[in-house]
Amino acid sequence: MNKVTIVGSINLDTNLRVQRMVKPGETIHGKEHYTAAGGKGANQAVAAARAESDTRFIGAVGNDAAGEEMLDLLKEENIDVSKVEIIENEATGQSFITIDDNGENAITFFAGANYAFGPEEVTNGSTLIETSDFVIAQLETPIEATIKAFEIARKANVKTILNPAPGESDLPQELLQVTDIIVPNETEAETITGIHVKDETSAKEAAEKFHELGIEVVIITFGAQGAFYDYNGYNELVPAFKEKAVDTTAAGDTFIGTMSSVLKTDFSNLKEAILYSNKASSLTIQRFGAQPSIPFKNEIK
């Protein structure tokens, strides 16, 4: 069982199902409205926990009903939330998600308490990081906090996984130097490297850019096509499992969280871990919502 610590976001998701995406200035009818637990960090933590990792979380919520609810839900997943800060005078983060009949989504993210914690709070959770196999972070929380977490991990020989989402074109060198694995989708890979990623050839070019930045393992997710990896002179597109998508929310988070639960710290089973995670993501896209859609280990097997 891997020990996985996530440094990241916790959100209450408000979901709206529509026939098609709205155009600027247009008003359309919604088909269904519901709320669910979300946030890229929390989604990845739930995926790791349901794949039976020993999962811990470092982050923040507001001192409000949404924050209390989100913490209760994480506790139900047996996730250690002892280092999740409750921030006064801040609202718990929220995401507003629109899903069309093709399963595509558009997301607006309000950070709230997710941006109200930093390096000091991460340092308070250093024991969790130092006793982990993997530490995962995204870009929905302050980069300074992520850098501190990855620096603590590097000193303790703990492997780091960066999900650079939402994509940013100018990531600090201090962060990249302490990143072992980077997992962008094709759009995020283009934002960071400037290379239009559309196939294996262009994915290889982008991977070379990431390697030049000091990152050992590159995994670029391609949605319905699968995931491309480049590591130690080997590269390959591992195909996705073909399923009809009803909601792609949390598919990428499921991939990363699940992968962290089975990947060996020497990366010797990288392709097998990607295949396993592709399977998990194929189950997620067949269900609505973020965390409610994430599968358990017995379902993946």
Coordinates of C-alpha atoms in Angstrom, one line a residue:
M1 CA 0.0 0.0 0.0
N2 CA 1.5 3.3 -1.1
K3 CA 1.4 6.3 1.3
V4 CA 0.2 9.4 -0.6
T5 CA 0.0 13.0 0.5
I6 CA -2.0 15.5 -1.5
V7 CA -1.3 19.3 -1.2
G8 CA -4.2 20.9 -2.9
S9 CA -7.7 22.3 -3.3
I10 CA -11.0 21.4 -1.7
N11 CA -14.2 22.6 -3.3
L12 CA -17.9 22.4 -3.3
D13 CA -19.0 21.8 -6.9
T14 CA -22.2 23.2 -8.3
N15 CA -23.1 21.2 -11.4
L16 CA -25.5 22.2 -14.2
R17 CA -26.4 19.8 -17.0
V18 CA -27.3 21.3 -20.3
Q19 CA -28.0 20.1 -23.8
R20 CA -25.2 22.3 -25.2
M21 CA -22.8 25.0 -24.0
V22 CA -24.3 28.5 -23.8
K23 CA -23.0 31.2 -26.2
P24 CA -22.0 34.7 -25.0
G25 CA -25.2 36.7 -24.3
E26 CA -27.4 33.7 -24.6
T27 CA -29.9 32.2 -22.0
I28 CA -30.7 28.5 -22.2
H29 CA -32.6 26.0 -20.0
G30 CA -30.7 23.7 -17.7
K31 CA -31.7 20.0 -17.5
E32 CA -30.4 19.2 -14.0
H33 CA -28.8 20.9 -11.1
Y34 CA -26.9 19.3 -8.2
T35 CA -23.9 19.8 -5.8
A36 CA -21.1 17.4 -5.1
A37 CA -17.7 17.4 -3.4
G38 CA -14.8 18.4 -5.6
G39 CA -11.6 20.3 -6.0
K40 CA -8.7 18.8 -8.0
G41 CA -6.7 18.1 -4.8
A42 CA -9.7 16.4 -3.0
N43 CA -10.6 14.5 -6.1
Q44 CA -7.1 13.1 -6.4
A45 CA -7.1 12.2 -2.7
V46 CA -10.4 10.3 -3.0
A47 CA -9.1 8.5 -6.1
A48 CA -6.0 7.4 -4.2
A49 CA -8.0 6.4 -1.1
R50 CA -10.5 4.4 -3.1
A51 CA -7.6 2.6 -4.7
E52 CA -6.6 1.7 -1.1
S53 CA -3.7 4.0 -0.6
D54 CA -2.9 5.4 2.8
T55 CA -4.0 8.9 1.9
R56 CA -3.3 12.2 3.7
F57 CA -4.3 15.8 2.8
I58 CA -2.8 19.3 3.3
G59 CA -5.0 22.2 2.4
A60 CA -7.7 24.6 3.7
V61 CA -11.4 25.2 3.9
G62 CA -13.4 28.1 5.2
N63 CA -15.2 28.2 8.5
D64 CA -18.5 27.6 6.9
A65 CA -21.1 24.8 6.3
A66 CA -19.5 23.9 3.0
G67 CA -16.1 23.4 4.6
E68 CA -17.5 21.3 7.4
E69 CA -19.3 19.1 4.8
M70 CA -16.2 18.7 2.6
L71 CA -14.1 17.6 5.6
D72 CA -16.8 15.1 6.7
L73 CA -16.8 13.6 3.3
L74 CA -13.0 13.3 3.2
K75 CA -13.0 11.6 6.6
E76 CA -15.6 9.1 5.3
E77 CA -13.0 8.1 2.7
N78 CA -10.5 7.4 5.5
I79 CA -8.3 10.3 4.4
D80 CA -6.2 12.0 7.1
V81 CA -7.4 15.6 7.2
S82 CA -5.5 16.5 10.5
K83 CA -3.5 19.1 8.5
V84 CA -6.4 20.7 6.7
E85 CA -6.6 24.3 8.0
I86 CA -10.0 25.9 8.8
I87 CA -9.5 29.6 7.7
E88 CA -11.6 32.3 9.4
N89 CA -13.2 34.9 7.2
E90 CA -12.7 32.9 4.1
A91 CA -15.2 30.9 2.1
T92 CA -14.6 27.3 1.1
G93 CA -13.6 27.0 -2.5
Q94 CA -16.2 26.4 -5.1
S95 CA -16.3 25.2 -8.7
F96 CA -19.2 25.9 -11.1
I97 CA -19.4 23.2 -13.7
T98 CA -21.5 23.0 -16.8
I99 CA -21.8 19.6 -18.5
D100 CA -23.3 19.1 -22.0
D101 CA -24.9 16.1 -23.6
N102 CA -21.6 15.0 -25.1
G103 CA -20.1 14.8 -21.6
E104 CA -17.8 17.8 -22.1
N105 CA -17.5 20.3 -19.3
A106 CA -16.7 24.0 -18.7
I107 CA -15.5 24.9 -15.2
T108 CA -15.2 28.2 -13.3
F109 CA -13.2 28.0 -10.2
F110 CA -13.4 30.3 -7.1
A111 CA -10.4 29.7 -4.9
G112 CA -11.6 31.1 -1.5
A113 CA -9.7 29.3 1.3
N114 CA -7.6 27.3 -1.1
Y115 CA -5.5 30.5 -1.6
A116 CA -5.4 31.3 2.1
F117 CA -2.7 28.8 3.1
G118 CA 0.9 28.8 2.3
P119 CA 4.4 27.5 3.1
E120 CA 3.9 27.8 6.9
E121 CA 0.9 25.5 6.9
V122 CA 2.7 23.0 4.6
T123 CA 5.6 23.0 7.0
N124 CA 3.2 22.1 9.8
G125 CA 2.4 19.0 7.8
S126 CA 6.0 18.1 7.0
T127 CA 5.8 14.7 8.9
L128 CA 3.0 13.6 6.5
I129 CA 5.1 14.5 3.5
E130 CA 8.3 12.9 4.8
T131 CA 6.6 9.6 5.5
S132 CA 5.0 9.3 2.1
D133 CA 5.8 7.5 -1.1
F134 CA 4.4 10.2 -3.3
V135 CA 3.3 13.8 -2.9
I136 CA 0.8 15.2 -5.4
A137 CA 0.0 18.9 -6.1
Q138 CA -1.9 21.0 -8.6
L139 CA -2.1 24.7 -9.4
E140 CA -5.4 25.5 -7.6
T141 CA -3.4 26.5 -4.5
P142 CA -0.5 28.9 -4.0
I143 CA 2.6 27.9 -5.9
E144 CA 4.7 28.9 -2.9
A145 CA 3.0 26.2 -0.8
T146 CA 3.6 23.6 -3.5
I147 CA 7.3 24.5 -3.8
K148 CA 7.7 24.1 0.0
A149 CA 5.9 20.7 -0.1
F150 CA 8.1 19.4 -2.9
E151 CA 11.3 20.7 -1.3
I152 CA 10.4 18.8 1.9
A153 CA 9.7 15.8 -0.2
R154 CA 12.9 16.0 -2.2
K155 CA 15.0 16.2 1.0
A156 CA 13.2 13.1 2.3
N157 CA 13.6 11.1 -1.0
V158 CA 9.8 11.2 -1.5
K159 CA 8.7 11.3 -5.2
T160 CA 6.6 14.3 -6.4
I161 CA 3.8 14.4 -8.9
L162 CA 2.8 17.8 -10.4
N163 CA -0.5 18.2 -12.2
P164 CA -0.1 21.6 -13.8
A165 CA -3.8 22.5 -13.9
P166 CA -5.1 25.1 -14.5
G167 CA -2.3 25.5 -17.0
E168 CA 0.3 28.3 -16.5
S169 CA 2.8 29.3 -19.1
D170 CA 5.5 30.5 -16.7
L171 CA 6.0 27.9 -14.0
P172 CA 8.8 28.8 -11.5
Q173 CA 12.1 27.0 -12.0
E174 CA 12.2 26.2 -8.3
L175 CA 9.1 24.1 -8.7
L176 CA 10.2 22.2 -11.8
Q177 CA 13.6 21.4 -10.2
V178 CA 11.8 19.4 -7.4
T179 CA 9.2 17.8 -9.7
D180 CA 9.8 14.1 -10.5
I181 CA 6.6 13.4 -12.5
I182 CA 4.6 16.0 -14.4
V183 CA 1.1 15.1 -15.7
P184 CA -0.5 17.7 -17.9
N185 CA -3.2 17.2 -20.5
E186 CA -2.4 18.1 -24.1
T187 CA -3.6 21.7 -23.6
E188 CA -1.6 22.3 -20.5
A189 CA 1.5 20.7 -22.1
E190 CA 1.2 23.2 -25.0
T191 CA 0.7 26.2 -22.5
I192 CA 3.9 25.3 -20.7
T193 CA 6.1 24.2 -23.6
G194 CA 4.7 26.2 -26.5
I195 CA 4.4 23.0 -28.6
H196 CA 1.0 22.2 -30.1
V197 CA 0.5 18.7 -28.8
K198 CA -1.8 16.7 -31.1
D199 CA -0.2 13.3 -31.6
E200 CA 2.7 11.1 -30.4
T201 CA 5.3 13.0 -32.4
S202 CA 4.4 16.4 -30.9
A203 CA 3.9 14.8 -27.4
K204 CA 7.5 13.5 -27.7
E205 CA 8.7 17.0 -28.6
A206 CA 6.9 18.5 -25.6
A207 CA 8.3 15.7 -23.3
E208 CA 11.8 16.7 -24.4
K209 CA 11.1 20.2 -23.3
F210 CA 10.0 19.0 -19.9
H211 CA 13.1 16.8 -19.6
E212 CA 15.2 19.9 -20.4
L213 CA 13.5 21.6 -17.4
G214 CA 14.7 18.8 -15.2
I215 CA 11.7 16.6 -14.9
E216 CA 12.4 12.8 -15.1
V217 CA 9.0 11.4 -16.0
V218 CA 6.5 13.0 -18.4
I219 CA 2.9 11.8 -18.8
I220 CA 0.6 13.7 -21.1
T221 CA -3.1 12.7 -21.0
F222 CA -5.0 12.7 -24.2
G223 CA -8.6 12.1 -23.0
A224 CA -10.3 9.5 -25.2
Q225 CA -7.0 8.6 -26.9
G226 CA -5.2 7.6 -23.7
A227 CA -1.9 8.7 -22.0
F228 CA 1.5 9.3 -23.5
Y229 CA 4.6 8.7 -21.3
D230 CA 8.3 9.4 -21.8
Y231 CA 10.8 8.1 -19.3
N232 CA 14.3 6.8 -19.4
G233 CA 14.5 6.6 -23.2
Y234 CA 11.2 4.9 -23.6
N235 CA 7.9 6.5 -24.8
E236 CA 4.5 5.2 -25.8
L237 CA 0.9 6.1 -26.1
V238 CA -1.1 3.8 -23.7
P239 CA -4.6 3.6 -25.2
A240 CA -7.7 4.5 -23.3
F241 CA -10.6 2.1 -22.7
K242 CA -13.3 3.2 -25.1
E243 CA -16.5 4.1 -23.2
K244 CA -19.3 6.6 -23.8
A245 CA -18.7 9.7 -21.7
V246 CA -21.6 11.3 -19.9
D247 CA -19.4 13.6 -17.7
T248 CA -15.6 14.0 -18.0
T249 CA -15.3 15.9 -14.7
A250 CA -12.6 14.4 -12.5
A251 CA -11.3 11.9 -15.1
G252 CA -7.8 13.4 -15.0
D253 CA -7.9 13.6 -11.2
T254 CA -9.0 9.9 -11.1
F255 CA -6.0 9.0 -13.3
I256 CA -3.5 10.8 -11.1
G257 CA -4.8 9.6 -7.8
T258 CA -5.2 6.1 -8.9
M259 CA -1.7 6.0 -10.5
S260 CA -0.1 7.2 -7.3
S261 CA -1.7 4.2 -5.5
V262 CA 0.0 1.5 -7.6
L263 CA 3.1 3.1 -9.1
K264 CA 6.4 1.9 -7.7
T265 CA 8.8 4.6 -6.4
D266 CA 11.5 3.4 -8.9
F267 CA 8.9 3.8 -11.7
S268 CA 9.6 0.2 -12.9
N269 CA 5.8 -0.4 -13.5
L270 CA 5.0 2.9 -15.1
K271 CA 3.2 1.5 -18.1
E272 CA 1.2 -0.9 -16.0
A273 CA 0.2 1.9 -13.6
I274 CA -0.9 4.1 -16.5
L275 CA -3.0 1.3 -18.0
Y276 CA -4.6 0.7 -14.6
S277 CA -5.4 4.4 -14.2
N278 CA -6.8 4.6 -17.8
K279 CA -9.3 1.9 -16.7
A280 CA -10.2 3.9 -13.6
S281 CA -10.8 7.0 -15.7
S282 CA -13.0 5.1 -18.1
L283 CA -15.3 4.3 -15.2
T284 CA -15.3 7.9 -14.0
I285 CA -16.5 9.3 -17.3
Q286 CA -19.6 7.0 -17.3
R287 CA -21.0 8.8 -14.1
F288 CA -22.0 12.3 -13.2
G289 CA -20.2 14.5 -10.6
A290 CA -16.6 14.7 -9.5
Q291 CA -16.0 12.6 -6.4
P292 CA -19.3 10.6 -6.7
S293 CA -18.0 9.2 -10.1
I294 CA -14.6 8.0 -8.8
P295 CA -14.4 4.2 -8.8
F296 CA -13.2 1.9 -6.0
K297 CA -10.4 -0.7 -6.4
N298 CA -12.7 -3.6 -6.7
E299 CA -14.5 -1.9 -9.7
I300 CA -11.2 -1.2 -11.5
K301 CA -10.0 -4.8 -11.1

